[in-house]
XYZ file of C-alpha atoms in Angstrom:
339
model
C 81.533 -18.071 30.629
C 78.542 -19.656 32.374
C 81.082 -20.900 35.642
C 81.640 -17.359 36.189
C 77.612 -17.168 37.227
C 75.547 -18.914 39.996
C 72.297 -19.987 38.810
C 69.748 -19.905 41.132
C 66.100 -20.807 41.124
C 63.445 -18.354 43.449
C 61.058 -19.630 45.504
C 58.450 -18.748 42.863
C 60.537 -20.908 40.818
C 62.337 -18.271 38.225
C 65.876 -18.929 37.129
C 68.257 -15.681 37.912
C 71.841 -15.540 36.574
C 74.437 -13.272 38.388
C 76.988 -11.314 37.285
C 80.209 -9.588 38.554
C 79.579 -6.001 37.636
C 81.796 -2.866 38.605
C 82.515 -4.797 42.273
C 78.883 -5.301 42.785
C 77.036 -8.462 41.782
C 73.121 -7.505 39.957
C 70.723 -10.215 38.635
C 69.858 -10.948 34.545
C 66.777 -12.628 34.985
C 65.619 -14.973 32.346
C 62.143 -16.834 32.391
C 60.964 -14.053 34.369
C 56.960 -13.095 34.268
C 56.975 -9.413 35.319
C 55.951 -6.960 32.590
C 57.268 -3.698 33.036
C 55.925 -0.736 31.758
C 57.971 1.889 28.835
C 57.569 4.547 27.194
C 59.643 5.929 23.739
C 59.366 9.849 25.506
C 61.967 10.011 28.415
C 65.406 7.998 28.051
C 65.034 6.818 31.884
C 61.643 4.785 30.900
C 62.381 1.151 30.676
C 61.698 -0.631 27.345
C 61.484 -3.990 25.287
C 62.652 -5.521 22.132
C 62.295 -8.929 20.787
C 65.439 -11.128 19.321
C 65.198 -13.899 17.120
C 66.778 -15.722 14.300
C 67.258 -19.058 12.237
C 63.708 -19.510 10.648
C 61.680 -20.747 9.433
C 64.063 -23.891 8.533
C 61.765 -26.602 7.225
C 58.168 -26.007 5.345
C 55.094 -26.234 6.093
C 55.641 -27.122 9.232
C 58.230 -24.305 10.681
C 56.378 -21.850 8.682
C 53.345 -21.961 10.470
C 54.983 -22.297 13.857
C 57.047 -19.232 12.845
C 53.319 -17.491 11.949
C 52.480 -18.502 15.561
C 55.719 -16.979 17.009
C 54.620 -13.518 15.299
C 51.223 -13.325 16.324
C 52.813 -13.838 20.162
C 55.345 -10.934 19.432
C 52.788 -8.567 18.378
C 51.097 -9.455 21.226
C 53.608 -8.105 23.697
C 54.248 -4.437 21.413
C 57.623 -4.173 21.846
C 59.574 -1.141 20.272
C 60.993 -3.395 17.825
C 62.164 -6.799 16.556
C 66.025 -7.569 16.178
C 66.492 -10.621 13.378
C 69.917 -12.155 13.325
C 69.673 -13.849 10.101
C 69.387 -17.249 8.499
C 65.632 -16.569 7.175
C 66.024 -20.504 5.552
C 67.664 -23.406 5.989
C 71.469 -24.010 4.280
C 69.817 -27.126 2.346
C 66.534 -25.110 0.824
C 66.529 -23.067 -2.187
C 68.058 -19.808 -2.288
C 65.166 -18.146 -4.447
C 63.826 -14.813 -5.361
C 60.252 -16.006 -4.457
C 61.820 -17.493 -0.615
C 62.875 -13.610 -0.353
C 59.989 -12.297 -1.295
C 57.904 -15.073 1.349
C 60.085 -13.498 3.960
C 59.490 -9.741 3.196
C 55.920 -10.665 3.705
C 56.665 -12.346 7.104
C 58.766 -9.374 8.016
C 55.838 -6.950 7.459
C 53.481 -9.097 9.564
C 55.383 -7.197 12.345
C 53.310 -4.844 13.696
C 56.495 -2.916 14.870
C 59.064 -2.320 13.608
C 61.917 -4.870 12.022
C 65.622 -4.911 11.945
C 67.432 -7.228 9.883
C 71.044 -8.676 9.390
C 71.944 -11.549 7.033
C 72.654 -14.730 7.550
C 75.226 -17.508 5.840
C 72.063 -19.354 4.571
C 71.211 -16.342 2.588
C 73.943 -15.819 0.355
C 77.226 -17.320 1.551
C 76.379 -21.161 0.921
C 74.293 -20.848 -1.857
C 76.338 -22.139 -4.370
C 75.544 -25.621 -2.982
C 73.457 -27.914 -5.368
C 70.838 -27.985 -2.649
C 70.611 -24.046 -2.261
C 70.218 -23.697 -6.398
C 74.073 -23.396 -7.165
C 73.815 -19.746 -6.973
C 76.959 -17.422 -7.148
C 77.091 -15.565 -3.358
C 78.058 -12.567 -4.505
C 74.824 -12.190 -6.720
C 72.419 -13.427 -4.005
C 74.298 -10.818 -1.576
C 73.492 -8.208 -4.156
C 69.394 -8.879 -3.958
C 69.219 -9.041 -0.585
C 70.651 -5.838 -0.393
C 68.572 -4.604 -2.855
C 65.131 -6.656 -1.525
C 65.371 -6.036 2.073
C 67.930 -2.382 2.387
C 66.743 -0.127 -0.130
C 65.716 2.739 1.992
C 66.984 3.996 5.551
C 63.263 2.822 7.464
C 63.552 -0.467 8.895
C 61.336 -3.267 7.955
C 57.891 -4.121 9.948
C 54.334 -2.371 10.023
C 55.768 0.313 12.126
C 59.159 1.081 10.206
C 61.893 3.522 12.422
C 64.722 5.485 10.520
C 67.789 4.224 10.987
C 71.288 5.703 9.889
C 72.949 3.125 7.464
C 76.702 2.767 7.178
C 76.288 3.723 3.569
C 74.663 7.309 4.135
C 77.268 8.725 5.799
C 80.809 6.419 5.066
C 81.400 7.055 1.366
C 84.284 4.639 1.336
C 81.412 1.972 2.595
C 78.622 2.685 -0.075
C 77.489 -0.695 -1.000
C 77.397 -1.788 2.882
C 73.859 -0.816 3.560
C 72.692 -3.483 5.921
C 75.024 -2.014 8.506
C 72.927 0.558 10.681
C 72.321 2.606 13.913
C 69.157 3.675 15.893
C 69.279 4.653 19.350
C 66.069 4.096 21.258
C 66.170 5.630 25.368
C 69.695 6.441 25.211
C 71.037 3.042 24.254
C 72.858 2.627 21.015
C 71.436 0.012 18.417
C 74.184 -1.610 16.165
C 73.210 -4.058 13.117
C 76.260 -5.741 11.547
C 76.620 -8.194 8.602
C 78.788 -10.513 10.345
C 77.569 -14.191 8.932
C 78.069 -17.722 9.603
C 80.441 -19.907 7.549
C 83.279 -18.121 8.797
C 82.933 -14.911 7.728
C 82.449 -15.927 4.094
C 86.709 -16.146 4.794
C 87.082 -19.279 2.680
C 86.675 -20.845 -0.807
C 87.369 -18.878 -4.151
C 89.199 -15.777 -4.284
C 86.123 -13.873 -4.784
C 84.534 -15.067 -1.006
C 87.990 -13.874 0.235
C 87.686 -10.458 -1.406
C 84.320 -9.597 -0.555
C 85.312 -10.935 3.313
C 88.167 -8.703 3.418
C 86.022 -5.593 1.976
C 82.875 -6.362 4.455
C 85.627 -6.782 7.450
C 86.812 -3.310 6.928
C 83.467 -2.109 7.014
C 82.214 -3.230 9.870
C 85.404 -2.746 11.896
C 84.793 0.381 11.432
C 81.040 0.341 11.890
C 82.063 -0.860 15.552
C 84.382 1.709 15.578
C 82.084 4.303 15.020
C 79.468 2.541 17.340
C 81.943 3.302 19.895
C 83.194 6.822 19.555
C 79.597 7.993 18.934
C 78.690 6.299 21.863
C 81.228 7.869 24.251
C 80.168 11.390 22.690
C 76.211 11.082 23.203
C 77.355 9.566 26.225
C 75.098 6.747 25.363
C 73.855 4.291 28.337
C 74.685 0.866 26.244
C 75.414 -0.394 23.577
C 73.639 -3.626 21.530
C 75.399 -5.075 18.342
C 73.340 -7.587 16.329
C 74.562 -9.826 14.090
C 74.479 -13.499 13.026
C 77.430 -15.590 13.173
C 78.621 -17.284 16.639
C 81.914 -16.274 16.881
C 82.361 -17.819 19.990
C 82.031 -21.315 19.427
C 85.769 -22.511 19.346
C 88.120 -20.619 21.233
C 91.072 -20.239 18.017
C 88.368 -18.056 16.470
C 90.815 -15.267 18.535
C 94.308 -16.252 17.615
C 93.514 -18.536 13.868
C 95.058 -16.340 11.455
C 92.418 -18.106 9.088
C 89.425 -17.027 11.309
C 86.962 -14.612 10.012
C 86.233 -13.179 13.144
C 89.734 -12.699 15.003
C 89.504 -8.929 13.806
C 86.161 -8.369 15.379
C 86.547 -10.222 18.364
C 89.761 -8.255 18.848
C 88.027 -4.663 18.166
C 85.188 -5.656 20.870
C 87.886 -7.049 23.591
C 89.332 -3.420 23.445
C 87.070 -0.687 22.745
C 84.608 -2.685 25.237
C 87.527 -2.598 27.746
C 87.822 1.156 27.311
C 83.809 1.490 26.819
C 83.146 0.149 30.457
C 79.161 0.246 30.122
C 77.059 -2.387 29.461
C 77.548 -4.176 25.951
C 75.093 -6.717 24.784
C 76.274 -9.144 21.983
C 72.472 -10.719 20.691
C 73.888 -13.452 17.550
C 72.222 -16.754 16.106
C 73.540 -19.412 14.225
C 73.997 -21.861 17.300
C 70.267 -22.431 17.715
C 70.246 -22.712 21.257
C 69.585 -19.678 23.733
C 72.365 -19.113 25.931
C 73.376 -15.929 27.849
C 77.170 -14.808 29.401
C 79.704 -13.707 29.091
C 81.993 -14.119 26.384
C 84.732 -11.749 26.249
C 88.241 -11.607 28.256
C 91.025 -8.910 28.558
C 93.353 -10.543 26.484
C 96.312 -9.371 28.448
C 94.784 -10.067 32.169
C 92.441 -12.755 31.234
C 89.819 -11.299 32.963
C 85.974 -11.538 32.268
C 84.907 -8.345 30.693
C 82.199 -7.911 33.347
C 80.719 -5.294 31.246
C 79.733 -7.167 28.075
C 76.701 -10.189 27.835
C 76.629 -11.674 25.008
C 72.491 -13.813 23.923
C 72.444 -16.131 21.777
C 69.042 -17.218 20.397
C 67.105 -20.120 19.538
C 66.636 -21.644 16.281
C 65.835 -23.804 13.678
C 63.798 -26.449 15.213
C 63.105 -24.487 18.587
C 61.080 -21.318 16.530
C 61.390 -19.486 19.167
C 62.387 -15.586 20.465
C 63.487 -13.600 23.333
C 62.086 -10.493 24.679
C 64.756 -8.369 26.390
C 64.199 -5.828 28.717
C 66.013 -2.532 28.670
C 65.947 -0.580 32.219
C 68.358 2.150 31.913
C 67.839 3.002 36.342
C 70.303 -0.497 36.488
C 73.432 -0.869 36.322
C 73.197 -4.368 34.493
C 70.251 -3.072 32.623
C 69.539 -5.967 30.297
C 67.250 -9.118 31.327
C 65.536 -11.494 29.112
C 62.691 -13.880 28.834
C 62.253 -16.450 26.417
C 58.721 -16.284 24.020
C 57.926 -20.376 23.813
C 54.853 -20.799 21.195
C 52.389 -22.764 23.333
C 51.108 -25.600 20.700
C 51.005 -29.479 20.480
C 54.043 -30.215 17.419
C-alpha cells in the first residue's frame, strides 16, 4: 500500500513515488511534464496510452467536460485509449440511444479505443432509476453495440484477439481481449462493479459464475502467453475496485476472491512488471495492492492505477519505457476550464 512508498516532491516541484523493486528502489513519477518520444517499430521505443473511466456521469454538464477531456487526449496521440467502464451514471437511464451517444464519443478518438464494461451498464439496471431493465439483456447489446468485430473502437481501430476467437468453451465472452503493443501484453477483462454481478437472483449468480470462469482463464492465458513471447509486462484493464475492503480475499461471498487469488500467484511466479489500471473508486491512486498470501509480502512487481471519475472527468497518460526496470509512470490529464 501507499506506506510502503516515500513520496517526495523535486525541487522543480514534481511528486515521485518509490518502489521496492527486485532489491533496487526506481521512481513512478506522476505529475511529471517530460514528453518522451515512441515509436510502434522497435519494442525498445518507449510509448504512451491514456486510461480513463466513470463518465460522463451527469448531463449537460459532464458531457461537455468529457468533450473537453477528448479533444486534450487527441492532443497528446497516444497509441491508444484504455476505458474501464461505467460510460453513465448508476441513477441515469440505461438506454439504447445512451449507447449509441457513447459509440459516438468513442469514435471521437482519433486513436484507437479499448473498452471494458462497467456495473452502470448492465449490472444495476434493473433499478427504477436505470429503466428497470433485465441485466442480462442490457449485457447482451453491449456486446453486440460495442464487440461485434475483433478492431477496437476509436478513429484509428487496432486488431485485437478476443477471448471468443480462439476459446470455444468462451464464445459469448467477446469483450475479453489481447493486443500487445512494444513487447508488453494488453489484457481487457469484464470484471464489473457491484460485486461481480455475485448477488441478487439466481440468474446474476449464474451469469457471475460463467463470466468468472472466463476470465480466470483469460488471466490464465495472459500469463502463459506471456512467459512464452517472453513478453516485457503485462497490463490488465478492467473496472471494478477489488481492492477496496480487504475480505474481498477471504469472503466466500466476494466476487473477486477468485481473481485476486489467480493474480497473487501467477504474478508471484510472473516476476515482471504487472500493472492493474481499474475505475469505479473515482479517485486516482497508484500502489501497490497485492501480497504473497503465505509471506505477506508486497508483490514488488505489480502497481495497480486507479483512475478518476465521475465528477473529476479526468484521465491518465501512462508511459511505457521498456529500457526500465519499473517501466510504468503516469501523469494525470486535468481539463483546464472554469466549472
Amino acid at each position: 500500500m501507499m506506506n510502503r512508498s516515500n513520496i517526495n516532491r523535486d525541487s522543480g516541484g514534481l511528486f515521485s513515488i518509490k518502489f521496492k523493486f527486485k532489491a533496487m528502489r526506481f521512481m513512478v513519477f506522476f505529475l511529471t511534464i517530460a514528453t518522451l518520444g515512441f515509436s510502434t517499430g522497435a519494442i525498445s521505443q518507449t510509448f504512451k496510452f491514456v486510461a480513463l473511466g466513470d463518465m460522463p456521469y451527469s448531463p449537460p454538464k459532464d458531457f461537455q467536460r468529457f468533450e473537453t477531456l477528448v479533444t486534450e487526449i487527441n492532443q497528446l496521440k497516444p497509441s491508444f485509449s484504455i476505458f474501464v467502464g461505467d460510460t453513465k451514471s448508476g441513477s441515469s437511464l440505461c438506454s439504447d440511444a445512451h449507447n449509441k451517444t457513447i459509440k459516438q464519443y468513442f469514435s471521437s478518438f482519433k486513436d484507437a479505443l479499448i473498452y471494458s464494461p462497467g456495473d452502470n451498464e448492465w449490472t444495476d439496471c434493473h433499478g427504477p432509476l436505470a429503466g428497470a431493465y433485465d441485466p442480462l439483456e442490457r449485457l447482451e447489446t453491449l456486446r453486440t453495440e460495442f464487440f461485434n468485430s475483433n478492431l477496437s473502437l476509436g478513429g484509428k481501430p487496432i486488431s485485437l484477439q478476443r477471448q471468443s476467437d480462439i476459446d470455444p468453451i468462451n464464445l459469448k465472452f467477446v469483450e475479453n481481449s489481447y493486443w500487445i503493443k512494444n513487447n508488453f501484453l494488453f489484457v481487457s477483462l469484464h470484471i464489473p462493479g457491484s460485486n461481480n454481478n455475485n448477488e441478487g437472483a439466481k440468474s446474476a449468480i449464474e451469469e457471475y459464475q460463467d463470466r468468472n470462469r472466463a476470465n480466470l482463464a483469460w488471466i490464465d492465458q495472459a500469463f502463459n502467453l506471456a512467459s512464452q513471447k517472453n513478453i516485457n509486462g503485462i497490463i490488465f484493464a478492467y473496472q471494478a475496485d477489488m481492492f477496496y475492503k480487504p475480505s474481498q480475499l477471504t469472503n466466500s461471498d466476494s466476487g473477486y476472491r477468485d481473481t485476486l487469488e489467480i493474480l497473487i500467484s501467477r504474478s508471484e511466479i510472473f516476476k515482471k512488471p504487472v500493472l492493474l489500471i481499474h475505475g469505479d473508486s473515482h479517485r486516482l491512486k497508484i500502489d501497490q495492492p497485492l501480497f504473497n498470501k503465505n509471506h505477506k509480502k508486497v508483490l514488488e512487481n505489480v502497481l495497480r492505477l486507479q483512475v478518476m471519475g465521475a465528477d473529476q472527468v479526468q484521465a491518465v497518460e501512462v508511459q511505457v519505457n521498456p529500457a526500465q526496470e519499473q517501466p510504468f509512470s503516469f501523469r494525470p490529464i486535468v481539463i483546464r476550464e472554469n466549472y
